[in-house]
JSON list of C-alpha atoms in Angstrom, two decimals:
[
{"chain": "A", "resi": 450, "resn": "MET", "atom": "CA", "xyz": [-7.01, -2.10, -2.60]},
{"chain": "A", "resi": 451, "resn": "ASN", "atom": "CA", "xyz": [-3.93, -1.74, -0.37]},
{"chain": "A", "resi": 452, "resn": "PHE", "atom": "CA", "xyz": [-1.21, 0.74, -1.13]},
{"chain": "A", "resi": 453, "resn": "LEU", "atom": "CA", "xyz": [1.95, 2.26, 0.24]},
{"chain": "A", "resi": 454, "resn": "LYS", "atom": "CA", "xyz": [3.03, 5.69, -0.94]},
{"chain": "A", "resi": 455, "resn": "THR", "atom": "CA", "xyz": [6.50, 7.08, -0.21]},
{"chain": "A", "resi": 456, "resn": "TYR", "atom": "CA", "xyz": [8.28, 10.32, -1.05]},
{"chain": "A", "resi": 457, "resn": "THR", "atom": "CA", "xyz": [11.95, 11.03, -0.37]},
{"chain": "A", "resi": 458, "resn": "ARG", "atom": "CA", "xyz": [13.57, 14.41, 0.31]},
{"chain": "A", "resi": 459, "resn": "THR", "atom": "CA", "xyz": [17.14, 15.36, 1.00]},
{"chain": "A", "resi": 460, "resn": "THR", "atom": "CA", "xyz": [18.29, 17.04, 4.19]},
{"chain": "A", "resi": 461, "resn": "GLY", "atom": "CA", "xyz": [21.34, 19.18, 4.91]},
{"chain": "A", "resi": 462, "resn": "GLU", "atom": "CA", "xyz": [23.33, 15.96, 5.47]},
{"chain": "A", "resi": 463, "resn": "PRO", "atom": "CA", "xyz": [24.46, 14.03, 2.38]},
{"chain": "A", "resi": 464, "resn": "ASP", "atom": "CA", "xyz": [23.80, 10.64, 3.96]},
{"chain": "A", "resi": 465, "resn": "THR", "atom": "CA", "xyz": [20.44, 11.43, 5.57]},
{"chain": "A", "resi": 466, "resn": "PHE", "atom": "CA", "xyz": [17.00, 11.57, 3.96]},
{"chain": "A", "resi": 467, "resn": "LEU", "atom": "CA", "xyz": [13.40, 12.13, 5.01]},
{"chain": "A", "resi": 468, "resn": "VAL", "atom": "CA", "xyz": [10.91, 9.59, 3.68]},
{"chain": "A", "resi": 469, "resn": "TYR", "atom": "CA", "xyz": [7.25, 10.60, 4.01]},
{"chain": "A", "resi": 470, "resn": "TRP", "atom": "CA", "xyz": [4.75, 7.74, 3.83]},
{"chain": "A", "resi": 471, "resn": "THR", "atom": "CA", "xyz": [1.08, 6.93, 3.87]},
{"chain": "A", "resi": 472, "resn": "ASN", "atom": "CA", "xyz": [-1.14, 3.90, 3.41]},
{"chain": "A", "resi": 473, "resn": "THR", "atom": "CA", "xyz": [-4.40, 5.84, 3.23]},
{"chain": "A", "resi": 474, "resn": "ASN", "atom": "CA", "xyz": [-6.11, 8.18, 0.77]},
{"chain": "A", "resi": 475, "resn": "ILE", "atom": "CA", "xyz": [-6.44, 10.85, 3.44]},
{"chain": "A", "resi": 476, "resn": "SER", "atom": "CA", "xyz": [-3.13, 12.19, 4.66]},
{"chain": "A", "resi": 477, "resn": "LEU", "atom": "CA", "xyz": [0.40, 11.59, 5.86]},
{"chain": "A", "resi": 478, "resn": "LYS", "atom": "CA", "xyz": [0.75, 8.59, 8.18]},
{"chain": "A", "resi": 479, "resn": "GLY", "atom": "CA", "xyz": [4.39, 8.85, 9.18]},
{"chain": "A", "resi": 480, "resn": "LEU", "atom": "CA", "xyz": [7.91, 10.14, 8.59]},
{"chain": "A", "resi": 481, "resn": "LEU", "atom": "CA", "xyz": [11.17, 8.22, 8.53]},
{"chain": "A", "resi": 482, "resn": "LYS", "atom": "CA", "xyz": [14.58, 9.81, 8.95]},
{"chain": "A", "resi": 483, "resn": "VAL", "atom": "CA", "xyz": [16.83, 7.42, 7.05]},
{"chain": "A", "resi": 484, "resn": "ARG", "atom": "CA", "xyz": [20.61, 7.55, 7.43]},
{"chain": "A", "resi": 485, "resn": "VAL", "atom": "CA", "xyz": [22.58, 5.56, 4.86]},
{"chain": "A", "resi": 486, "resn": "THR", "atom": "CA", "xyz": [26.00, 4.71, 6.26]},
{"chain": "A", "resi": 487, "resn": "ALA", "atom": "CA", "xyz": [26.85, 2.30, 3.44]},
{"chain": "A", "resi": 488, "resn": "GLU", "atom": "CA", "xyz": [29.29, 3.90, 0.99]},
{"chain": "A", "resi": 489, "resn": "ILE", "atom": "CA", "xyz": [27.22, 3.64, -2.17]},
{"chain": "A", "resi": 490, "resn": "GLU", "atom": "CA", "xyz": [26.08, 5.75, -5.10]},
{"chain": "A", "resi": 491, "resn": "ASP", "atom": "CA", "xyz": [22.42, 6.74, -5.38]},
{"chain": "A", "resi": 492, "resn": "ASN", "atom": "CA", "xyz": [21.99, 6.63, -1.63]},
{"chain": "A", "resi": 493, "resn": "ASN", "atom": "CA", "xyz": [18.68, 8.46, -1.95]},
{"chain": "A", "resi": 494, "resn": "VAL", "atom": "CA", "xyz": [17.31, 5.41, -3.78]},
{"chain": "A", "resi": 495, "resn": "VAL", "atom": "CA", "xyz": [18.76, 3.18, -1.08]},
{"chain": "A", "resi": 496, "resn": "ALA", "atom": "CA", "xyz": [16.99, 5.29, 1.55]},
{"chain": "A", "resi": 497, "resn": "GLU", "atom": "CA", "xyz": [13.58, 4.98, -0.10]},
{"chain": "A", "resi": 498, "resn": "LEU", "atom": "CA", "xyz": [14.04, 1.25, -0.74]},
{"chain": "A", "resi": 499, "resn": "ALA", "atom": "CA", "xyz": [15.06, 0.66, 2.88]},
{"chain": "A", "resi": 500, "resn": "ALA", "atom": "CA", "xyz": [12.08, 2.67, 4.10]},
{"chain": "A", "resi": 501, "resn": "MET", "atom": "CA", "xyz": [9.69, 0.69, 1.88]},
{"chain": "A", "resi": 502, "resn": "ARG", "atom": "CA", "xyz": [11.06, -2.67, 3.02]},
{"chain": "A", "resi": 503, "resn": "TYR", "atom": "CA", "xyz": [10.86, -1.60, 6.66]},
{"chain": "A", "resi": 504, "resn": "LEU", "atom": "CA", "xyz": [7.27, -0.40, 6.32]},
{"chain": "A", "resi": 505, "resn": "LEU", "atom": "CA", "xyz": [6.10, -3.42, 4.32]},
{"chain": "A", "resi": 506, "resn": "GLU", "atom": "CA", "xyz": [7.89, -6.20, 6.17]},
{"chain": "A", "resi": 507, "resn": "ASP", "atom": "CA", "xyz": [8.85, -5.01, 9.64]},
{"chain": "A", "resi": 508, "resn": "LYS", "atom": "CA", "xyz": [5.88, -2.75, 10.39]},
{"chain": "A", "resi": 509, "resn": "GLY", "atom": "CA", "xyz": [3.41, -4.53, 8.12]},
{"chain": "A", "resi": 510, "resn": "VAL", "atom": "CA", "xyz": [1.58, -1.33, 7.17]},
{"chain": "A", "resi": 511, "resn": "VAL", "atom": "CA", "xyz": [-0.37, -3.13, 4.42]},
{"chain": "A", "resi": 512, "resn": "GLY", "atom": "CA", "xyz": [-0.75, -6.37, 6.40]},
{"chain": "A", "resi": 513, "resn": "ASN", "atom": "CA", "xyz": [1.61, -8.73, 8.19]},
{"chain": "A", "resi": 514, "resn": "MET", "atom": "CA", "xyz": [1.24, -11.69, 5.83]},
{"chain": "A", "resi": 515, "resn": "VAL", "atom": "CA", "xyz": [0.72, -9.83, 2.54]},
{"chain": "A", "resi": 516, "resn": "VAL", "atom": "CA", "xyz": [2.51, -11.09, -0.54]},
{"chain": "A", "resi": 517, "resn": "GLY", "atom": "CA", "xyz": [2.86, -8.79, -3.54]},
{"chain": "A", "resi": 518, "resn": "ASN", "atom": "CA", "xyz": [-0.22, -8.81, -5.75]},
{"chain": "A", "resi": 519, "resn": "ALA", "atom": "CA", "xyz": [-2.19, -6.60, -8.14]},
{"chain": "A", "resi": 520, "resn": "ASN", "atom": "CA", "xyz": [-4.26, -5.23, -5.24]},
{"chain": "A", "resi": 521, "resn": "THR", "atom": "CA", "xyz": [-1.25, -3.99, -3.30]},
{"chain": "A", "resi": 522, "resn": "GLN", "atom": "CA", "xyz": [0.05, -0.90, -5.11]},
{"chain": "A", "resi": 523, "resn": "LEU", "atom": "CA", "xyz": [3.36, 0.81, -4.38]},
{"chain": "A", "resi": 524, "resn": "ILE", "atom": "CA", "xyz": [3.72, 4.50, -5.25]},
{"chain": "A", "resi": 525, "resn": "VAL", "atom": "CA", "xyz": [7.28, 5.82, -5.11]},
{"chain": "A", "resi": 526, "resn": "SER", "atom": "CA", "xyz": [9.02, 9.12, -5.76]},
{"chain": "A", "resi": 527, "resn": "LEU", "atom": "CA", "xyz": [12.04, 7.71, -7.62]},
{"chain": "A", "resi": 528, "resn": "GLY", "atom": "CA", "xyz": [11.68, 6.02, -11.01]},
{"chain": "A", "resi": 529, "resn": "ALA", "atom": "CA", "xyz": [14.82, 3.91, -10.45]},
{"chain": "A", "resi": 530, "resn": "ILE", "atom": "CA", "xyz": [12.83, 1.81, -7.98]},
{"chain": "A", "resi": 531, "resn": "ARG", "atom": "CA", "xyz": [10.34, 0.70, -10.64]},
{"chain": "A", "resi": 532, "resn": "LYS", "atom": "CA", "xyz": [13.21, -0.26, -12.97]},
{"chain": "A", "resi": 533, "resn": "LEU", "atom": "CA", "xyz": [14.84, -2.30, -10.22]},
{"chain": "A", "resi": 534, "resn": "GLN", "atom": "CA", "xyz": [11.67, -4.31, -9.64]},
{"chain": "A", "resi": 535, "resn": "ARG", "atom": "CA", "xyz": [11.39, -4.98, -13.38]},
{"chain": "A", "resi": 536, "resn": "LYS", "atom": "CA", "xyz": [15.10, -5.88, -13.54]},
{"chain": "A", "resi": 537, "resn": "GLN", "atom": "CA", "xyz": [15.58, -3.21, -16.19]},
{"chain": "A", "resi": 538, "resn": "SER", "atom": "CA", "xyz": [17.99, -1.06, -14.19]},
{"chain": "A", "resi": 539, "resn": "ASP", "atom": "CA", "xyz": [21.66, -0.55, -15.04]},
{"chain": "A", "resi": 540, "resn": "LYS", "atom": "CA", "xyz": [22.31, 0.24, -11.36]},
{"chain": "A", "resi": 541, "resn": "ALA", "atom": "CA", "xyz": [23.41, -3.25, -10.31]},
{"chain": "A", "resi": 542, "resn": "HIS", "atom": "CA", "xyz": [24.81, -1.91, -7.04]},
{"chain": "A", "resi": 543, "resn": "LEU", "atom": "CA", "xyz": [21.24, -1.16, -5.90]},
{"chain": "A", "resi": 544, "resn": "ALA", "atom": "CA", "xyz": [19.83, -4.62, -6.67]},
{"chain": "A", "resi": 545, "resn": "PRO", "atom": "CA", "xyz": [20.55, -6.12, -3.22]},
{"chain": "A", "resi": 546, "resn": "TYR", "atom": "CA", "xyz": [18.50, -3.35, -1.60]},
{"chain": "A", "resi": 547, "resn": "ALA", "atom": "CA", "xyz": [15.56, -4.16, -3.90]},
{"chain": "A", "resi": 548, "resn": "ASN", "atom": "CA", "xyz": [15.48, -7.91, -3.17]},
{"chain": "A", "resi": 549, "resn": "PHE", "atom": "CA", "xyz": [12.09, -7.63, -1.48]},
{"chain": "A", "resi": 550, "resn": "LEU", "atom": "CA", "xyz": [10.64, -6.17, -4.71]},
{"chain": "A", "resi": 551, "resn": "THR", "atom": "CA", "xyz": [11.87, -9.09, -6.84]},
{"chain": "A", "resi": 552, "resn": "THR", "atom": "CA", "xyz": [10.79, -11.80, -4.38]},
{"chain": "A", "resi": 553, "resn": "ARG", "atom": "CA", "xyz": [7.94, -11.30, -1.92]},
{"chain": "A", "resi": 554, "resn": "PHE", "atom": "CA", "xyz": [6.55, -8.10, -3.50]},
{"chain": "A", "resi": 555, "resn": "THR", "atom": "CA", "xyz": [7.31, -8.71, -7.15]},
{"chain": "A", "resi": 556, "resn": "GLY", "atom": "CA", "xyz": [3.59, -8.91, -7.90]},
{"chain": "A", "resi": 557, "resn": "SER", "atom": "CA", "xyz": [2.82, -5.42, -6.62]},
{"chain": "A", "resi": 558, "resn": "PRO", "atom": "CA", "xyz": [2.56, -2.78, -9.35]},
{"chain": "A", "resi": 559, "resn": "ILE", "atom": "CA", "xyz": [4.81, 0.24, -8.89]},
{"chain": "A", "resi": 560, "resn": "THR", "atom": "CA", "xyz": [3.97, 3.72, -10.13]},
{"chain": "A", "resi": 561, "resn": "VAL", "atom": "CA", "xyz": [5.92, 6.94, -9.76]},
{"chain": "A", "resi": 562, "resn": "GLY", "atom": "CA", "xyz": [4.18, 9.86, -8.04]},
{"chain": "A", "resi": 563, "resn": "LYS", "atom": "CA", "xyz": [5.73, 13.30, -7.71]},
{"chain": "A", "resi": 564, "resn": "ASP", "atom": "CA", "xyz": [2.83, 15.10, -5.97]},
{"chain": "A", "resi": 565, "resn": "THR", "atom": "CA", "xyz": [3.44, 16.34, -2.43]},
{"chain": "A", "resi": 566, "resn": "ASP", "atom": "CA", "xyz": [-0.01, 17.72, -1.58]},
{"chain": "A", "resi": 567, "resn": "TRP", "atom": "CA", "xyz": [-0.65, 14.85, 0.84]},
{"chain": "A", "resi": 568, "resn": "PHE", "atom": "CA", "xyz": [2.02, 16.06, 3.27]},
{"chain": "A", "resi": 569, "resn": "ASP", "atom": "CA", "xyz": [3.13, 19.61, 2.34]},
{"chain": "A", "resi": 570, "resn": "GLY", "atom": "CA", "xyz": [1.84, 22.22, 4.79]},
{"chain": "A", "resi": 571, "resn": "LEU", "atom": "CA", "xyz": [0.67, 19.61, 7.31]},
{"chain": "A", "resi": 572, "resn": "PRO", "atom": "CA", "xyz": [2.02, 19.24, 10.86]},
{"chain": "A", "resi": 573, "resn": "LEU", "atom": "CA", "xyz": [4.77, 16.65, 10.69]},
{"chain": "A", "resi": 574, "resn": "PRO", "atom": "CA", "xyz": [4.96, 13.74, 13.14]},
{"chain": "A", "resi": 575, "resn": "VAL", "atom": "CA", "xyz": [8.14, 12.97, 15.05]},
{"chain": "A", "resi": 576, "resn": "ALA", "atom": "CA", "xyz": [10.42, 11.17, 12.62]},
{"chain": "A", "resi": 577, "resn": "GLU", "atom": "CA", "xyz": [11.21, 7.54, 13.26]},
{"chain": "A", "resi": 578, "resn": "GLU", "atom": "CA", "xyz": [14.92, 6.92, 12.67]},
{"chain": "A", "resi": 579, "resn": "LEU", "atom": "CA", "xyz": [16.20, 4.15, 10.40]},
{"chain": "A", "resi": 580, "resn": "LEU", "atom": "CA", "xyz": [19.87, 3.26, 9.92]},
{"chain": "A", "resi": 581, "resn": "VAL", "atom": "CA", "xyz": [20.98, 1.54, 6.71]},
{"chain": "A", "resi": 582, "resn": "SER", "atom": "CA", "xyz": [24.45, 0.02, 6.75]},
{"chain": "A", "resi": 583, "resn": "GLU", "atom": "CA", "xyz": [23.88, -2.90, 4.36]},
{"chain": "A", "resi": 584, "resn": "PRO", "atom": "CA", "xyz": [21.05, -4.53, 2.39]},
{"chain": "A", "resi": 585, "resn": "CYS", "atom": "CA", "xyz": [18.62, -6.74, 4.30]},
{"chain": "A", "resi": 586, "resn": "ARG", "atom": "CA", "xyz": [18.34, -10.31, 3.14]},
{"chain": "A", "resi": 587, "resn": "GLU", "atom": "CA", "xyz": [14.93, -11.42, 1.95]},
{"chain": "A", "resi": 588, "resn": "SER", "atom": "CA", "xyz": [14.30, -14.51, 4.02]},
{"chain": "A", "resi": 589, "resn": "LEU", "atom": "CA", "xyz": [11.76, -16.94, 5.39]},
{"chain": "A", "resi": 590, "resn": "MET", "atom": "CA", "xyz": [11.70, -19.45, 8.21]},
{"chain": "A", "resi": 591, "resn": "ILE", "atom": "CA", "xyz": [12.33, -23.12, 7.46]},
{"chain": "A", "resi": 592, "resn": "ALA", "atom": "CA", "xyz": [11.17, -25.43, 10.24]},
{"chain": "A", "resi": 593, "resn": "GLY", "atom": "CA", "xyz": [14.20, -26.98, 11.91]},
{"chain": "A", "resi": 594, "resn": "CYS", "atom": "CA", "xyz": [16.63, -24.63, 10.18]},
{"chain": "A", "resi": 595, "resn": "GLY", "atom": "CA", "xyz": [15.66, -21.03, 11.01]},
{"chain": "A", "resi": 596, "resn": "SER", "atom": "CA", "xyz": [15.85, -17.92, 8.86]},
{"chain": "A", "resi": 597, "resn": "VAL", "atom": "CA", "xyz": [17.10, -18.61, 5.33]},
{"chain": "A", "resi": 598, "resn": "ALA", "atom": "CA", "xyz": [17.79, -16.12, 2.53]},
{"chain": "A", "resi": 599, "resn": "VAL", "atom": "CA", "xyz": [15.78, -16.47, -0.69]},
{"chain": "A", "resi": 600, "resn": "THR", "atom": "CA", "xyz": [16.61, -14.99, -4.10]},
{"chain": "A", "resi": 601, "resn": "SER", "atom": "CA", "xyz": [14.44, -14.21, -7.11]},
{"chain": "A", "resi": 602, "resn": "HIS", "atom": "CA", "xyz": [16.41, -16.84, -9.07]},
{"chain": "A", "resi": 603, "resn": "VAL", "atom": "CA", "xyz": [15.33, -19.60, -6.70]},
{"chain": "A", "resi": 604, "resn": "LEU", "atom": "CA", "xyz": [11.71, -18.44, -6.86]},
{"chain": "A", "resi": 605, "resn": "GLU", "atom": "CA", "xyz": [11.78, -18.44, -10.66]},
{"chain": "A", "resi": 606, "resn": "LYS", "atom": "CA", "xyz": [13.17, -22.00, -10.72]},
{"chain": "A", "resi": 607, "resn": "LEU", "atom": "CA", "xyz": [10.63, -23.16, -8.15]},
{"chain": "A", "resi": 608, "resn": "ALA", "atom": "CA", "xyz": [7.77, -21.69, -10.18]},
{"chain": "A", "resi": 609, "resn": "ALA", "atom": "CA", "xyz": [8.98, -23.38, -13.37]},
{"chain": "A", "resi": 610, "resn": "ARG", "atom": "CA", "xyz": [9.42, -26.77, -11.70]},
{"chain": "A", "resi": 611, "resn": "HIS", "atom": "CA", "xyz": [6.52, -27.00, -9.28]},
{"chain": "A", "resi": 612, "resn": "LEU", "atom": "CA", "xyz": [3.69, -24.70, -10.38]},
{"chain": "A", "resi": 613, "resn": "PRO", "atom": "CA", "xyz": [1.19, -25.09, -13.23]},
{"chain": "A", "resi": 614, "resn": "GLU", "atom": "CA", "xyz": [2.07, -23.08, -16.32]},
{"chain": "A", "resi": 615, "resn": "ARG", "atom": "CA", "xyz": [-0.92, -20.75, -15.86]},
{"chain": "A", "resi": 616, "resn": "ASP", "atom": "CA", "xyz": [0.36, -19.60, -12.46]},
{"chain": "A", "resi": 617, "resn": "ARG", "atom": "CA", "xyz": [4.16, -19.44, -12.57]},
{"chain": "A", "resi": 618, "resn": "SER", "atom": "CA", "xyz": [4.46, -16.08, -10.86]},
{"chain": "A", "resi": 619, "resn": "ALA", "atom": "CA", "xyz": [7.04, -15.19, -8.23]},
{"chain": "A", "resi": 620, "resn": "GLN", "atom": "CA", "xyz": [4.33, -14.31, -5.72]},
{"chain": "A", "resi": 621, "resn": "SER", "atom": "CA", "xyz": [2.70, -17.73, -6.16]},
{"chain": "A", "resi": 622, "resn": "ALA", "atom": "CA", "xyz": [6.11, -19.35, -5.75]},
{"chain": "A", "resi": 623, "resn": "TRP", "atom": "CA", "xyz": [6.67, -17.32, -2.57]},
{"chain": "A", "resi": 624, "resn": "LYS", "atom": "CA", "xyz": [3.31, -18.44, -1.12]},
{"chain": "A", "resi": 625, "resn": "MET", "atom": "CA", "xyz": [4.07, -22.06, -1.93]},
{"chain": "A", "resi": 626, "resn": "LEU", "atom": "CA", "xyz": [7.59, -21.88, -0.53]},
{"chain": "A", "resi": 627, "resn": "ARG", "atom": "CA", "xyz": [6.42, -20.20, 2.68]},
{"chain": "A", "resi": 628, "resn": "ALA", "atom": "CA", "xyz": [3.78, -22.90, 3.22]},
{"chain": "A", "resi": 629, "resn": "VAL", "atom": "CA", "xyz": [6.22, -25.74, 2.48]},
{"chain": "A", "resi": 630, "resn": "ALA", "atom": "CA", "xyz": [8.97, -24.29, 4.68]},
{"chain": "A", "resi": 631, "resn": "ALA", "atom": "CA", "xyz": [6.72, -23.76, 7.70]},
{"chain": "A", "resi": 632, "resn": "ASP", "atom": "CA", "xyz": [4.96, -27.12, 7.51]},
{"chain": "A", "resi": 633, "resn": "THR", "atom": "CA", "xyz": [5.38, -29.32, 10.59]},
{"chain": "A", "resi": 634, "resn": "SER", "atom": "CA", "xyz": [6.22, -32.30, 8.38]},
{"chain": "A", "resi": 635, "resn": "MET", "atom": "CA", "xyz": [9.48, -30.60, 7.35]},
{"chain": "A", "resi": 636, "resn": "ARG", "atom": "CA", "xyz": [12.55, -32.44, 8.62]},
{"chain": "A", "resi": 637, "resn": "GLU", "atom": "CA", "xyz": [16.26, -32.36, 7.94]},
{"chain": "A", "resi": 638, "resn": "VAL", "atom": "CA", "xyz": [17.55, -35.47, 6.18]},
{"chain": "A", "resi": 639, "resn": "THR", "atom": "CA", "xyz": [20.86, -36.70, 4.89]},
{"chain": "A", "resi": 640, "resn": "ARG", "atom": "CA", "xyz": [22.02, -38.87, 2.00]},
{"chain": "A", "resi": 641, "resn": "ASP", "atom": "CA", "xyz": [24.40, -41.64, 2.94]},
{"chain": "A", "resi": 642, "resn": "SER", "atom": "CA", "xyz": [26.92, -40.76, 0.28]},
{"chain": "A", "resi": 643, "resn": "LEU", "atom": "CA", "xyz": [30.51, -40.10, 1.31]},
{"chain": "A", "resi": 644, "resn": "TRP", "atom": "CA", "xyz": [31.47, -39.85, -2.38]},
{"chain": "A", "resi": 645, "resn": "ASN", "atom": "CA", "xyz": [29.05, -36.95, -2.85]},
{"chain": "A", "resi": 646, "resn": "GLU", "atom": "CA", "xyz": [30.75, -34.98, -0.05]},
{"chain": "A", "resi": 647, "resn": "ILE", "atom": "CA", "xyz": [34.21, -35.71, -1.48]},
{"chain": "A", "resi": 648, "resn": "LYS", "atom": "CA", "xyz": [33.07, -34.55, -4.94]},
{"chain": "A", "resi": 649, "resn": "TYR", "atom": "CA", "xyz": [31.83, -31.23, -3.58]},
{"chain": "A", "resi": 650, "resn": "GLU", "atom": "CA", "xyz": [35.02, -30.68, -1.56]},
{"chain": "A", "resi": 651, "resn": "ARG", "atom": "CA", "xyz": [37.15, -31.23, -4.68]},
{"chain": "A", "resi": 652, "resn": "GLN", "atom": "CA", "xyz": [35.07, -28.66, -6.54]},
{"chain": "A", "resi": 653, "resn": "GLY", "atom": "CA", "xyz": [35.42, -26.14, -3.70]},
{"chain": "A", "resi": 654, "resn": "ARG", "atom": "CA", "xyz": [31.68, -26.21, -3.14]},
{"chain": "A", "resi": 655, "resn": "GLN", "atom": "CA", "xyz": [29.80, -26.61, 0.09]},
{"chain": "A", "resi": 656, "resn": "VAL", "atom": "CA", "xyz": [27.65, -29.66, 0.75]},
{"chain": "A", "resi": 657, "resn": "GLY", "atom": "CA", "xyz": [24.09, -28.52, 1.27]},
{"chain": "A", "resi": 658, "resn": "ARG", "atom": "CA", "xyz": [21.70, -29.37, 4.06]},
{"chain": "A", "resi": 659, "resn": "TYR", "atom": "CA", "xyz": [18.57, -31.15, 2.87]},
{"chain": "A", "resi": 660, "resn": "PHE", "atom": "CA", "xyz": [15.09, -30.44, 4.24]},
{"chain": "A", "resi": 661, "resn": "PHE", "atom": "CA", "xyz": [12.29, -32.79, 3.21]},
{"chain": "A", "resi": 662, "resn": "ASN", "atom": "CA", "xyz": [8.58, -31.94, 3.20]},
{"chain": "A", "resi": 663, "resn": "ALA", "atom": "CA", "xyz": [6.79, -35.28, 2.94]},
{"chain": "A", "resi": 664, "resn": "LYS", "atom": "CA", "xyz": [3.37, -33.75, 2.24]},
{"chain": "A", "resi": 665, "resn": "HIS", "atom": "CA", "xyz": [4.63, -31.99, -0.89]},
{"chain": "A", "resi": 666, "resn": "ASP", "atom": "CA", "xyz": [7.36, -34.57, -1.66]},
{"chain": "A", "resi": 667, "resn": "LEU", "atom": "CA", "xyz": [9.73, -31.61, -1.94]},
{"chain": "A", "resi": 668, "resn": "ILE", "atom": "CA", "xyz": [13.39, -31.14, -1.05]},
{"chain": "A", "resi": 669, "resn": "LEU", "atom": "CA", "xyz": [14.81, -27.74, -0.03]},
{"chain": "A", "resi": 670, "resn": "VAL", "atom": "CA", "xyz": [18.60, -27.44, -0.23]},
{"chain": "A", "resi": 671, "resn": "VAL", "atom": "CA", "xyz": [20.25, -24.91, 2.09]},
{"chain": "A", "resi": 672, "resn": "THR", "atom": "CA", "xyz": [23.91, -23.90, 2.29]},
{"chain": "A", "resi": 673, "resn": "ASP", "atom": "CA", "xyz": [25.43, -22.17, 5.29]},
{"chain": "A", "resi": 674, "resn": "ASN", "atom": "CA", "xyz": [28.73, -20.34, 5.21]},
{"chain": "A", "resi": 675, "resn": "PRO", "atom": "CA", "xyz": [30.28, -17.41, 7.11]},
{"chain": "A", "resi": 676, "resn": "GLN", "atom": "CA", "xyz": [29.96, -14.98, 4.20]},
{"chain": "A", "resi": 677, "resn": "ASP", "atom": "CA", "xyz": [26.40, -15.59, 3.02]},
{"chain": "A", "resi": 678, "resn": "GLY", "atom": "CA", "xyz": [24.81, -17.25, 6.05]},
{"chain": "A", "resi": 679, "resn": "LYS", "atom": "CA", "xyz": [21.97, -19.69, 5.43]},
{"chain": "A", "resi": 680, "resn": "ARG", "atom": "CA", "xyz": [20.76, -19.54, 1.85]},
{"chain": "A", "resi": 681, "resn": "LEU", "atom": "CA", "xyz": [18.22, -21.55, -0.10]},
{"chain": "A", "resi": 682, "resn": "VAL", "atom": "CA", "xyz": [20.00, -22.67, -3.28]},
{"chain": "A", "resi": 683, "resn": "THR", "atom": "CA", "xyz": [17.50, -24.99, -4.95]},
{"chain": "A", "resi": 684, "resn": "THR", "atom": "CA", "xyz": [14.33, -27.03, -4.62]},
{"chain": "A", "resi": 685, "resn": "TYR", "atom": "CA", "xyz": [13.31, -30.26, -6.31]},
{"chain": "A", "resi": 686, "resn": "HIS", "atom": "CA", "xyz": [10.94, -33.20, -5.99]},
{"chain": "A", "resi": 687, "resn": "ALA", "atom": "CA", "xyz": [12.25, -36.09, -3.89]},
{"chain": "A", "resi": 688, "resn": "THR", "atom": "CA", "xyz": [13.66, -38.93, -5.97]},
{"chain": "A", "resi": 689, "resn": "ARG", "atom": "CA", "xyz": [14.43, -42.53, -5.12]},
{"chain": "A", "resi": 690, "resn": "ASN", "atom": "CA", "xyz": [17.79, -41.31, -3.77]},
{"chain": "A", "resi": 691, "resn": "PHE", "atom": "CA", "xyz": [15.83, -40.01, -0.80]},
{"chain": "A", "resi": 692, "resn": "HIS", "atom": "CA", "xyz": [13.73, -43.11, -0.20]},
{"chain": "A", "resi": 693, "resn": "ASP", "atom": "CA", "xyz": [16.12, -44.44, 2.42]},
{"chain": "A", "resi": 694, "resn": "MET", "atom": "CA", "xyz": [16.66, -41.19, 4.25]},
{"chain": "A", "resi": 695, "resn": "GLN", "atom": "CA", "xyz": [17.46, -40.93, 7.90]},
{"chain": "A", "resi": 696, "resn": "ILE", "atom": "CA", "xyz": [16.90, -37.95, 10.14]},
{"chain": "A", "resi": 697, "resn": "ALA", "atom": "CA", "xyz": [20.10, -35.92, 10.26]},
{"chain": "A", "resi": 698, "resn": "ALA", "atom": "CA", "xyz": [22.00, -36.05, 13.50]}
]
């Protein structure tokens, strides 16, 4: 069983919080001093979410390649975090900061723990500083494209289209998508259809870039614009429209 336990306390500064954390049953493992410069309500929740994402994904304190699952438990000090993962929160402004909990770590159970015995009265380590100015995109690497943002909506659609009914979980979809995206058979392709580009321009929509994984017969469609950057917008099985593909210039 892996777990990450976090507890957030205020400081004398309204935008700065201390997040205590551990990944053992023994004692405190570390301390983060989180400063939230984004102008947002519930910045204490933002601080704990940012600390969790940093510990799970950047530091890999429960494993570098771990995907959320029943054996990776998250224990938090703020109940709003559990509601955000379950998509039951009325705090929509916090949702972007919880993207990692609705994509890669959606399968990890979250419980709320208010006990402080595991760090109160113990010598505190030097706090590692973390600055939060905006939400981090949940992303993965697509061969030949680079880092691409992924949303829970895309994972849900992928699971419904490409996974057996008994295993249509977001974490299974994430594992599949990560494997497909990193595969060496992935290549960028293009459809020879000028009319398609004209249609999208008339609708004010951006023409996507198409990445084809021959082993899985799967197309990943990525858009790239100045506001959102690279973003995976859909996936689908290759059809006869892609039979005469050519490698994109």
